[in-house]
GROMACS .gro file of C-alpha atoms in nm:
model
  262
    1UNK     CA    1  -0.807  -2.311   0.544
    2UNK     CA    2  -0.469  -2.435   0.676
    3UNK     CA    3  -0.534  -2.733   0.906
    4UNK     CA    4  -0.288  -2.616   1.172
    5UNK     CA    5  -0.441  -2.273   1.238
    6UNK     CA    6  -0.617  -2.239   1.574
    7UNK     CA    7  -0.906  -2.014   1.674
    8UNK     CA    8  -0.690  -1.769   1.869
    9UNK     CA    9  -0.451  -1.722   1.578
   10UNK     CA   10  -0.741  -1.688   1.335
   11UNK     CA   11  -0.897  -1.419   1.555
   12UNK     CA   12  -0.572  -1.223   1.564
   13UNK     CA   13  -0.539  -1.250   1.186
   14UNK     CA   14  -0.894  -1.119   1.142
   15UNK     CA   15  -0.818  -0.821   1.367
   16UNK     CA   16  -0.495  -0.756   1.175
   17UNK     CA   17  -0.690  -0.763   0.848
   18UNK     CA   18  -0.941  -0.514   0.992
   19UNK     CA   19  -0.669  -0.274   1.106
   20UNK     CA   20  -0.473  -0.316   0.781
   21UNK     CA   21  -0.780  -0.225   0.577
   22UNK     CA   22  -0.824   0.092   0.782
   23UNK     CA   23  -0.458   0.194   0.744
   24UNK     CA   24  -0.457   0.119   0.372
   25UNK     CA   25  -0.768   0.328   0.314
   26UNK     CA   26  -0.637   0.632   0.500
   27UNK     CA   27  -0.283   0.649   0.370
   28UNK     CA   28  -0.156   0.309   0.254
   29UNK     CA   29   0.083   0.071   0.426
   30UNK     CA   30  -0.159  -0.188   0.564
   31UNK     CA   31   0.075  -0.458   0.443
   32UNK     CA   32   0.313  -0.355   0.722
   33UNK     CA   33   0.064  -0.509   0.962
   34UNK     CA   34  -0.111  -0.789   0.775
   35UNK     CA   35   0.186  -0.951   0.601
   36UNK     CA   36   0.395  -0.993   0.919
   37UNK     CA   37   0.082  -1.119   1.098
   38UNK     CA   38   0.034  -1.386   0.832
   39UNK     CA   39   0.401  -1.485   0.847
   40UNK     CA   40   0.379  -1.526   1.225
   41UNK     CA   41   0.037  -1.694   1.221
   42UNK     CA   42   0.130  -1.937   0.943
   43UNK     CA   43   0.493  -2.022   1.026
   44UNK     CA   44   0.499  -2.348   0.829
   45UNK     CA   45   0.329  -2.211   0.518
   46UNK     CA   46   0.552  -2.142   0.214
   47UNK     CA   47   0.612  -1.767   0.167
   48UNK     CA   48   0.452  -1.769  -0.178
   49UNK     CA   49   0.121  -1.879  -0.025
   50UNK     CA   50   0.147  -1.610   0.243
   51UNK     CA   51   0.207  -1.342  -0.022
   52UNK     CA   52  -0.075  -1.470  -0.240
   53UNK     CA   53  -0.321  -1.487   0.049
   54UNK     CA   54  -0.219  -1.137   0.158
   55UNK     CA   55  -0.301  -1.004  -0.189
   56UNK     CA   56  -0.636  -1.186  -0.197
   57UNK     CA   57  -0.723  -1.008   0.127
   58UNK     CA   58  -0.580  -0.663   0.053
   59UNK     CA   59  -0.743  -0.626  -0.286
   60UNK     CA   60  -1.093  -0.635  -0.135
   61UNK     CA   61  -1.031  -0.361   0.120
   62UNK     CA   62  -0.844  -0.149  -0.133
   63UNK     CA   63  -1.124  -0.183  -0.387
   64UNK     CA   64  -1.387  -0.091  -0.127
   65UNK     CA   65  -1.188   0.215  -0.022
   66UNK     CA   66  -1.140   0.313  -0.387
   67UNK     CA   67  -1.516   0.294  -0.453
   68UNK     CA   68  -1.590   0.501  -0.141
   69UNK     CA   69  -1.339   0.766  -0.245
   70UNK     CA   70  -1.450   0.778  -0.609
   71UNK     CA   71  -1.809   0.840  -0.502
   72UNK     CA   72  -1.726   1.125  -0.263
   73UNK     CA   73  -1.380   1.268  -0.337
   74UNK     CA   74  -1.294   1.500  -0.629
   75UNK     CA   75  -1.083   1.239  -0.807
   76UNK     CA   76  -0.973   1.249  -1.171
   77UNK     CA   77  -1.054   0.886  -1.251
   78UNK     CA   78  -0.904   0.894  -1.602
   79UNK     CA   79  -0.568   1.016  -1.469
   80UNK     CA   80  -0.580   0.761  -1.187
   81UNK     CA   81  -0.643   0.475  -1.432
   82UNK     CA   82  -0.359   0.583  -1.661
   83UNK     CA   83  -0.118   0.589  -1.368
   84UNK     CA   84  -0.264   0.260  -1.249
   85UNK     CA   85  -0.196   0.085  -1.579
   86UNK     CA   86   0.163   0.211  -1.568
   87UNK     CA   87   0.192   0.088  -1.208
   88UNK     CA   88   0.063  -0.253  -1.316
   89UNK     CA   89   0.337  -0.275  -1.578
   90UNK     CA   90   0.596  -0.151  -1.329
   91UNK     CA   91   0.495  -0.405  -1.065
   92UNK     CA   92   0.519  -0.690  -1.314
   93UNK     CA   93   0.871  -0.576  -1.406
   94UNK     CA   94   0.966  -0.542  -1.040
   95UNK     CA   95   0.841  -0.892  -0.963
   96UNK     CA   96   1.042  -1.025  -1.257
   97UNK     CA   97   1.368  -0.880  -1.119
   98UNK     CA   98   1.293  -0.948  -0.752
   99UNK     CA   99   1.463  -1.288  -0.744
  100UNK     CA  100   1.798  -1.141  -0.847
  101UNK     CA  101   1.804  -0.847  -0.606
  102UNK     CA  102   1.985  -0.853  -0.272
  103UNK     CA  103   1.745  -0.711  -0.013
  104UNK     CA  104   2.038  -0.638   0.220
  105UNK     CA  105   2.150  -0.372  -0.026
  106UNK     CA  106   1.805  -0.233  -0.100
  107UNK     CA  107   1.683  -0.185   0.258
  108UNK     CA  108   1.934   0.090   0.350
  109UNK     CA  109   1.849   0.278   0.031
  110UNK     CA  110   1.478   0.260   0.106
  111UNK     CA  111   1.538   0.372   0.464
  112UNK     CA  112   1.731   0.674   0.338
  113UNK     CA  113   1.439   0.765   0.113
  114UNK     CA  114   1.195   0.723   0.402
  115UNK     CA  115   1.400   0.949   0.629
  116UNK     CA  116   1.393   1.213   0.357
  117UNK     CA  117   1.018   1.167   0.315
  118UNK     CA  118   0.958   1.193   0.690
  119UNK     CA  119   1.168   1.509   0.715
  120UNK     CA  120   0.983   1.659   0.419
  121UNK     CA  121   0.641   1.592   0.571
  122UNK     CA  122   0.740   1.711   0.920
  123UNK     CA  123   0.913   2.030   0.810
  124UNK     CA  124   0.651   2.118   0.549
  125UNK     CA  125   0.336   2.130   0.763
  126UNK     CA  126   0.138   2.289   0.481
  127UNK     CA  127   0.221   2.003   0.243
  128UNK     CA  128  -0.098   1.840   0.121
  129UNK     CA  129  -0.319   2.061   0.335
  130UNK     CA  130  -0.481   2.198   0.022
  131UNK     CA  131  -0.424   2.173  -0.355
  132UNK     CA  132  -0.145   2.399  -0.477
  133UNK     CA  133  -0.284   2.712  -0.646
  134UNK     CA  134  -0.114   2.643  -0.978
  135UNK     CA  135  -0.412   2.613  -1.210
  136UNK     CA  136  -0.498   2.304  -1.417
  137UNK     CA  137  -0.254   2.014  -1.405
  138UNK     CA  138  -0.036   2.015  -1.714
  139UNK     CA  139   0.027   1.719  -1.943
  140UNK     CA  140   0.392   1.726  -1.834
  141UNK     CA  141   0.292   1.675  -1.471
  142UNK     CA  142   0.057   1.392  -1.562
  143UNK     CA  143   0.338   1.227  -1.759
  144UNK     CA  144   0.573   1.272  -1.461
  145UNK     CA  145   0.312   1.112  -1.235
  146UNK     CA  146   0.278   0.818  -1.475
  147UNK     CA  147   0.656   0.768  -1.472
  148UNK     CA  148   0.714   0.823  -1.098
  149UNK     CA  149   0.395   0.707  -0.926
  150UNK     CA  150   0.313   0.455  -1.197
  151UNK     CA  151   0.621   0.286  -1.336
  152UNK     CA  152   0.861   0.382  -1.056
  153UNK     CA  153   0.656   0.305  -0.746
  154UNK     CA  154   0.485   0.017  -0.928
  155UNK     CA  155   0.829  -0.132  -0.989
  156UNK     CA  156   0.909  -0.094  -0.619
  157UNK     CA  157   0.579  -0.261  -0.529
  158UNK     CA  158   0.670  -0.567  -0.736
  159UNK     CA  159   1.030  -0.567  -0.615
  160UNK     CA  160   0.975  -0.521  -0.240
  161UNK     CA  161   0.631  -0.382  -0.158
  162UNK     CA  162   0.593  -0.241   0.197
  163UNK     CA  163   0.496   0.126   0.207
  164UNK     CA  164   0.382   0.146  -0.154
  165UNK     CA  165   0.058   0.323  -0.064
  166UNK     CA  166   0.238   0.586   0.145
  167UNK     CA  167   0.486   0.650  -0.137
  168UNK     CA  168   0.198   0.690  -0.382
  169UNK     CA  169   0.019   0.942  -0.160
  170UNK     CA  170   0.330   1.159  -0.127
  171UNK     CA  171   0.425   1.134  -0.495
  172UNK     CA  172   0.077   1.226  -0.615
  173UNK     CA  173   0.052   1.520  -0.375
  174UNK     CA  174   0.395   1.648  -0.481
  175UNK     CA  175   0.373   1.595  -0.857
  176UNK     CA  176   0.006   1.664  -0.926
  177UNK     CA  177  -0.039   1.922  -0.646
  178UNK     CA  178  -0.322   1.725  -0.485
  179UNK     CA  179  -0.430   1.761  -0.125
  180UNK     CA  180  -0.366   1.450   0.085
  181UNK     CA  181  -0.727   1.331   0.078
  182UNK     CA  182  -0.742   1.344  -0.302
  183UNK     CA  183  -0.400   1.181  -0.334
  184UNK     CA  184  -0.511   0.903  -0.099
  185UNK     CA  185  -0.821   0.850  -0.310
  186UNK     CA  186  -0.617   0.837  -0.631
  187UNK     CA  187  -0.363   0.603  -0.471
  188UNK     CA  188  -0.640   0.355  -0.392
  189UNK     CA  189  -0.738   0.330  -0.759
  190UNK     CA  190  -0.374   0.275  -0.854
  191UNK     CA  191  -0.335   0.012  -0.581
  192UNK     CA  192  -0.634  -0.179  -0.716
  193UNK     CA  193  -0.461  -0.203  -1.053
  194UNK     CA  194  -0.137  -0.339  -0.906
  195UNK     CA  195  -0.322  -0.579  -0.676
  196UNK     CA  196  -0.521  -0.721  -0.968
  197UNK     CA  197  -0.201  -0.798  -1.156
  198UNK     CA  198  -0.027  -0.954  -0.856
  199UNK     CA  199  -0.327  -1.162  -0.750
  200UNK     CA  200  -0.374  -1.288  -1.105
  201UNK     CA  201  -0.016  -1.414  -1.108
  202UNK     CA  202  -0.049  -1.579  -0.766
  203UNK     CA  203  -0.376  -1.743  -0.873
  204UNK     CA  204  -0.218  -1.880  -1.190
  205UNK     CA  205   0.065  -2.024  -0.980
  206UNK     CA  206  -0.187  -2.174  -0.734
  207UNK     CA  207  -0.035  -1.999  -0.433
  208UNK     CA  208  -0.346  -1.852  -0.269
  209UNK     CA  209  -0.523  -1.993   0.039
  210UNK     CA  210  -0.865  -1.886  -0.087
  211UNK     CA  211  -1.071  -1.984   0.218
  212UNK     CA  212  -0.851  -1.797   0.462
  213UNK     CA  213  -0.817  -1.506   0.220
  214UNK     CA  214  -1.195  -1.477   0.183
  215UNK     CA  215  -1.248  -1.466   0.560
  216UNK     CA  216  -0.978  -1.205   0.616
  217UNK     CA  217  -1.107  -1.008   0.318
  218UNK     CA  218  -1.440  -0.951   0.497
  219UNK     CA  219  -1.260  -0.781   0.786
  220UNK     CA  220  -1.030  -0.594   0.548
  221UNK     CA  221  -1.338  -0.473   0.360
  222UNK     CA  222  -1.492  -0.325   0.675
  223UNK     CA  223  -1.163  -0.161   0.772
  224UNK     CA  224  -1.122  -0.013   0.425
  225UNK     CA  225  -1.469   0.137   0.416
  226UNK     CA  226  -1.439   0.286   0.766
  227UNK     CA  227  -1.092   0.425   0.695
  228UNK     CA  228  -1.198   0.592   0.371
  229UNK     CA  229  -1.500   0.755   0.536
  230UNK     CA  230  -1.285   0.881   0.825
  231UNK     CA  231  -1.028   1.029   0.588
  232UNK     CA  232  -1.300   1.205   0.389
  233UNK     CA  233  -1.462   1.339   0.705
  234UNK     CA  234  -1.152   1.448   0.897
  235UNK     CA  235  -0.951   1.587   0.608
  236UNK     CA  236  -0.585   1.632   0.516
  237UNK     CA  237  -0.457   1.694   0.869
  238UNK     CA  238  -0.580   1.355   0.984
  239UNK     CA  239  -0.429   1.183   0.679
  240UNK     CA  240  -0.098   1.363   0.739
  241UNK     CA  241  -0.083   1.237   1.098
  242UNK     CA  242  -0.147   0.878   0.993
  243UNK     CA  243   0.110   0.915   0.715
  244UNK     CA  244   0.380   1.012   0.967
  245UNK     CA  245   0.296   0.711   1.186
  246UNK     CA  246   0.307   0.473   0.888
  247UNK     CA  247   0.642   0.607   0.760
  248UNK     CA  248   0.798   0.580   1.109
  249UNK     CA  249   0.661   0.224   1.142
  250UNK     CA  250   0.802   0.128   0.804
  251UNK     CA  251   1.141   0.272   0.901
  252UNK     CA  252   1.141   0.070   1.224
  253UNK     CA  253   1.045  -0.251   1.045
  254UNK     CA  254   1.312  -0.211   0.776
  255UNK     CA  255   1.574  -0.128   1.040
  256UNK     CA  256   1.475  -0.438   1.236
  257UNK     CA  257   1.493  -0.657   0.925
  258UNK     CA  258   1.831  -0.508   0.834
  259UNK     CA  259   2.013  -0.525   1.166
  260UNK     CA  260   1.821  -0.724   1.426
  261UNK     CA  261   1.635  -1.007   1.252
  262UNK     CA  262   1.807  -1.341   1.273
   0.00000   0.00000   0.00000
């Protein structure tokens, strides 16, 4: 545990971990809350330790949500694992190239994609409400999902990261014709794969505050389990509403980082 952290800050971090686990389980994007909270709460901690501790926390809630979904949602686990392995490879490649990429150039591109995603979700109210009536998923669609949701979004996760879960949910619903609950469930399995790879690298580098991460992981675990159960109970409409909020929040954060942050 960092020696300079006080009880008030620790309490706020625990609450952020709880809320982040809930958001991640429903639609993804919990990192939008927890990572900034860690950066603010641990201002003198090297960024690598903040990122490593964030992963040690997030992986627990994501895994708990994935288990909850797998037990109750109609998920194709074999397809999810294949996409997850591709996402693991993509995230490793993204992390490799991250040091040479100018974030000032990437942020506007990501914001443009998010605006398009938001418009798509808002103007297609039936999107993800139910599986598309197109029969069994073809091998071509599975391959497209592996390339887009696996390698593509996995690469983005390693390169930048925020909003990965939301991108996965939308991509899976669009490519594999899943409803939003099933795509959220599948996204959790994929996220576990990428988190395992990232945490392994951080652990090897020794950049994880394990004591703090373990405490926050308990709250993240509770949030993840509650979020998954709520998504399963309330259905695609509830997930769609949370998705819109997360995408708008991500847009605001990227815009702030691009034009207002000093």
